[in-house]
CSV table of C-alpha atoms in Angstrom, one decimal:
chain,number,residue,atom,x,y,z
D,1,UNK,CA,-19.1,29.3,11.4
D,2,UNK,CA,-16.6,29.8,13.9
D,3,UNK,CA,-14.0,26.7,14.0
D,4,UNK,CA,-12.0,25.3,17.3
D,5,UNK,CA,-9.2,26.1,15.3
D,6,UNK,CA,-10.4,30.0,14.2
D,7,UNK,CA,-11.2,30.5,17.8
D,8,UNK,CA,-7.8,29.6,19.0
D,9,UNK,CA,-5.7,31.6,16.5
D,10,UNK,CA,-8.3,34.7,17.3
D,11,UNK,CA,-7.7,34.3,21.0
D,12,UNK,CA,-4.1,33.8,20.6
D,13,UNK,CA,-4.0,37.8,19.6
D,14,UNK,CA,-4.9,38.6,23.7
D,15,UNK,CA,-2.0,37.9,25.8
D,16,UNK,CA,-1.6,36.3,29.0
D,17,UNK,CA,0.5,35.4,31.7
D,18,UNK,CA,1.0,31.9,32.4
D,19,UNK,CA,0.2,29.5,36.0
D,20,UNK,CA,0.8,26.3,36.9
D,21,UNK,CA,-2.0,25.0,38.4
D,22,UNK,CA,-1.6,22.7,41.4
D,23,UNK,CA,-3.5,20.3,43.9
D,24,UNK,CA,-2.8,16.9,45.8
D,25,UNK,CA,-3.2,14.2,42.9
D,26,UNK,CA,-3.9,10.8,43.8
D,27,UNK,CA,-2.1,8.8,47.1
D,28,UNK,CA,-1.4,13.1,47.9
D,29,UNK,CA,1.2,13.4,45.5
D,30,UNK,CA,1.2,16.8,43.2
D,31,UNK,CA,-0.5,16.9,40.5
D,32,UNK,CA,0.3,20.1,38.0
D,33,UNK,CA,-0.7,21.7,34.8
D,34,UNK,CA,-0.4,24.6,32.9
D,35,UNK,CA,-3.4,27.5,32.6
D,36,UNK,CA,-3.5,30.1,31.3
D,37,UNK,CA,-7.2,30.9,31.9
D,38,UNK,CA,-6.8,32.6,34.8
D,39,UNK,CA,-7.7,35.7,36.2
D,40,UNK,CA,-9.3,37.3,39.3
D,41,UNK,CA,-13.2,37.5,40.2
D,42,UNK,CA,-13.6,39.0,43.8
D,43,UNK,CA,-12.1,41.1,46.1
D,44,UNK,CA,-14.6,40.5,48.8
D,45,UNK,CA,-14.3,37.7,49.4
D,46,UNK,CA,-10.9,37.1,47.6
D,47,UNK,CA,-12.0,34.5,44.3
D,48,UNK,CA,-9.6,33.5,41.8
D,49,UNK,CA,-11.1,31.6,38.3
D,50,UNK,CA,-9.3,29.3,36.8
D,51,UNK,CA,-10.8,26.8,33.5
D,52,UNK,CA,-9.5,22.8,33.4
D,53,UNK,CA,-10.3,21.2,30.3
D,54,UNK,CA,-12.5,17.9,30.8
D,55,UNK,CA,-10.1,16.1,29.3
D,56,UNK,CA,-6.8,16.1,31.8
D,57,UNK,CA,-5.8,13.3,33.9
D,58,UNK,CA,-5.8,15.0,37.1
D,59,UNK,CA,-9.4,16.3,36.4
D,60,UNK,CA,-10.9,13.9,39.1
D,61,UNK,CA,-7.8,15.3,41.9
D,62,UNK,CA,-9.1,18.9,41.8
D,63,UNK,CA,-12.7,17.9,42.0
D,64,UNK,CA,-11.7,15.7,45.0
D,65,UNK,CA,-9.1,17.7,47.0
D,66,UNK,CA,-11.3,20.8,47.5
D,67,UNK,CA,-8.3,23.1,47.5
D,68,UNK,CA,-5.8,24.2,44.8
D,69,UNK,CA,-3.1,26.3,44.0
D,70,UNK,CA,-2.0,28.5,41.4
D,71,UNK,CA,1.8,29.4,40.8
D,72,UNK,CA,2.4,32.4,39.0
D,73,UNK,CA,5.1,31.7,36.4
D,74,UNK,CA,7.8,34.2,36.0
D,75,UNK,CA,9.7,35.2,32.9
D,76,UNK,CA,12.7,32.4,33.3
D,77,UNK,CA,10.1,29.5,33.6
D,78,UNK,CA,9.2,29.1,30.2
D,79,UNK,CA,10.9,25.7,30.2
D,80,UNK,CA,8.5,24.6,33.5
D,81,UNK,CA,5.4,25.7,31.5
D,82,UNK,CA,6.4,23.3,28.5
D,83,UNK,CA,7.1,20.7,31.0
D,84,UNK,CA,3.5,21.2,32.6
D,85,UNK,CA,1.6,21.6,29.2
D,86,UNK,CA,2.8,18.3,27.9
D,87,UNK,CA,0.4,14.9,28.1
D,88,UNK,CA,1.8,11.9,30.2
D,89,UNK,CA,5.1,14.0,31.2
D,90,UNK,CA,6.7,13.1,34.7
D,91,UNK,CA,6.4,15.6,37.0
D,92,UNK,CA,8.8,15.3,39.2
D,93,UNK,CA,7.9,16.4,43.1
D,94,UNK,CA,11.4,18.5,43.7
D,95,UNK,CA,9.4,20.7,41.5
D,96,UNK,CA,6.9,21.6,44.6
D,97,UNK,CA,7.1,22.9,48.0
D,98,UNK,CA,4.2,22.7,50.2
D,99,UNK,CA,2.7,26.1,51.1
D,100,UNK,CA,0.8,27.2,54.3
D,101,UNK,CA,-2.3,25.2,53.8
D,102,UNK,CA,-0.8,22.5,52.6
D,103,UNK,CA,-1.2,22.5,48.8
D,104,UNK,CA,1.7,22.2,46.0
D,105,UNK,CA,3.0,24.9,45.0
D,106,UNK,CA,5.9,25.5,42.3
D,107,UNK,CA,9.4,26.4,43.3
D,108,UNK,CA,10.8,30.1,42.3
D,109,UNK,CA,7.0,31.3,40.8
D,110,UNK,CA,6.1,35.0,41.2
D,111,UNK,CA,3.6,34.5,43.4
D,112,UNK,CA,1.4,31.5,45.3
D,113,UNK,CA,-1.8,31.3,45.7
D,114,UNK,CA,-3.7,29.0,47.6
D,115,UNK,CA,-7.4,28.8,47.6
D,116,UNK,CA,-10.2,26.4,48.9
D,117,UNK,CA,-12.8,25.4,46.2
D,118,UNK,CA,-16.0,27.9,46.3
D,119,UNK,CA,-17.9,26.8,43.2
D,120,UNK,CA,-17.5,24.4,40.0
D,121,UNK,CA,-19.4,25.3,36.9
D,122,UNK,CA,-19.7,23.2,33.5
D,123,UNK,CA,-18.1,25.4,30.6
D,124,UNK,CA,-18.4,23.8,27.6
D,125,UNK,CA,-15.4,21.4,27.2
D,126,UNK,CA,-13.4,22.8,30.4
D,127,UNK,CA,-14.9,23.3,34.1
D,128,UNK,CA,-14.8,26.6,35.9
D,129,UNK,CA,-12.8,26.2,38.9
D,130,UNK,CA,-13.2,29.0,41.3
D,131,UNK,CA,-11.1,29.1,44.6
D,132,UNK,CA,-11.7,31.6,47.9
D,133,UNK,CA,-8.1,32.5,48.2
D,134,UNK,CA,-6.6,31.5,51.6
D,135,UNK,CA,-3.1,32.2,51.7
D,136,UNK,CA,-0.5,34.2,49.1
D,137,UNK,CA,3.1,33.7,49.0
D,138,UNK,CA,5.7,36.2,47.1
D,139,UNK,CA,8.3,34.7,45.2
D,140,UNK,CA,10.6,35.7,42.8
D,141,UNK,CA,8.4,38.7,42.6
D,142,UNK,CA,10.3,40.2,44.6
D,143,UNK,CA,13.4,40.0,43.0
D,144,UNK,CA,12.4,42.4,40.5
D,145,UNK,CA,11.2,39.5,38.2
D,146,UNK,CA,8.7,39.9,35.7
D,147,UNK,CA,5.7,37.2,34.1
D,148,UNK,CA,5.9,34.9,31.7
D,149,UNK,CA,3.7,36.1,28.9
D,150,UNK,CA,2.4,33.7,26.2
D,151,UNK,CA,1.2,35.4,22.6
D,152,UNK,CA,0.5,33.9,19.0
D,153,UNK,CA,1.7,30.4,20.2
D,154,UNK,CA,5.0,31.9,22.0
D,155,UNK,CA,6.6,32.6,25.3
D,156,UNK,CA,7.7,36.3,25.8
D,157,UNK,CA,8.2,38.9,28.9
D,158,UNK,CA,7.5,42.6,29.5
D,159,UNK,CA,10.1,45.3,27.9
């Protein structure tokens, strides 16, 4: 039988890049997590896919808001993904900026990407949160900056 805890150490073998995944929280402040189940689905039209566990706060905000953003992290934000992974830690806004369409997105990220919800689907313990991307925004990415990679339970980069 294959455990919770067997699954997660056999899926901590594929690496990923890590996102902070954003949207207007209750009274429209920001509300933020980390994700990293994330990863493109469509060109045509542009759809990102992104999985919330049941069980976060904010759960009810990204069902609500019908749009969200997703902030890629870059290598030197290892300390902001902590931050966001962590139960019942303050968030604080200076954090955010607002990007085009009007959804939080985090400072000094890689890239931004804003999307409009297209579908929710049930996923075992998390919901599949897929977004029509509406707006991108380059970062740090352009200063030569590379991702923040998480494997076996740790934070790493490229090279």
């Amino acid at each position: 039988m294959v455990t919770a805890d067997l699954f997660r150490q056999a899926m901590g073998n594929w690496c990923t890049g890590v996102t902070i995944v954003s949207t207007a929280g209750n009274g429209g402040m920001p509300y933020g997590l980390t994700v990293s189940s994330f990863t493109s689905v469509s060109l045509n039209p542009p759809l990102i896919l992104v999985c919330l566990d049941n069980r976060i706060s904010g759960l009810q905000s990204f069902k609500d808001s019908g749009k969200f953003g997703v902030s890629i992290l870059s290598e030197d934000q290892a300390d902001l993904s902590t931050l966001f992974a962590k139960k019942d830690t303050v968030r604080p806004a200076e954090l955010y900026f607002t990007g085009k369409t009007g959804v939080p997105l985090i400072k000094e990220s890689l890239v931004g990407i804003e999307c409009k919800h297209y579908a929710m689907y049930p996923g075992g313990d998390h919901e599949i949160l897929i977004g029509e991307v509406e707006a991108v925004e380059f970062g740090t990415a352009q200063e030569g900056k590379g991702p923040l990679l998480y494997f076996r339970g740790k934070y790493g980069k490229l090279g």
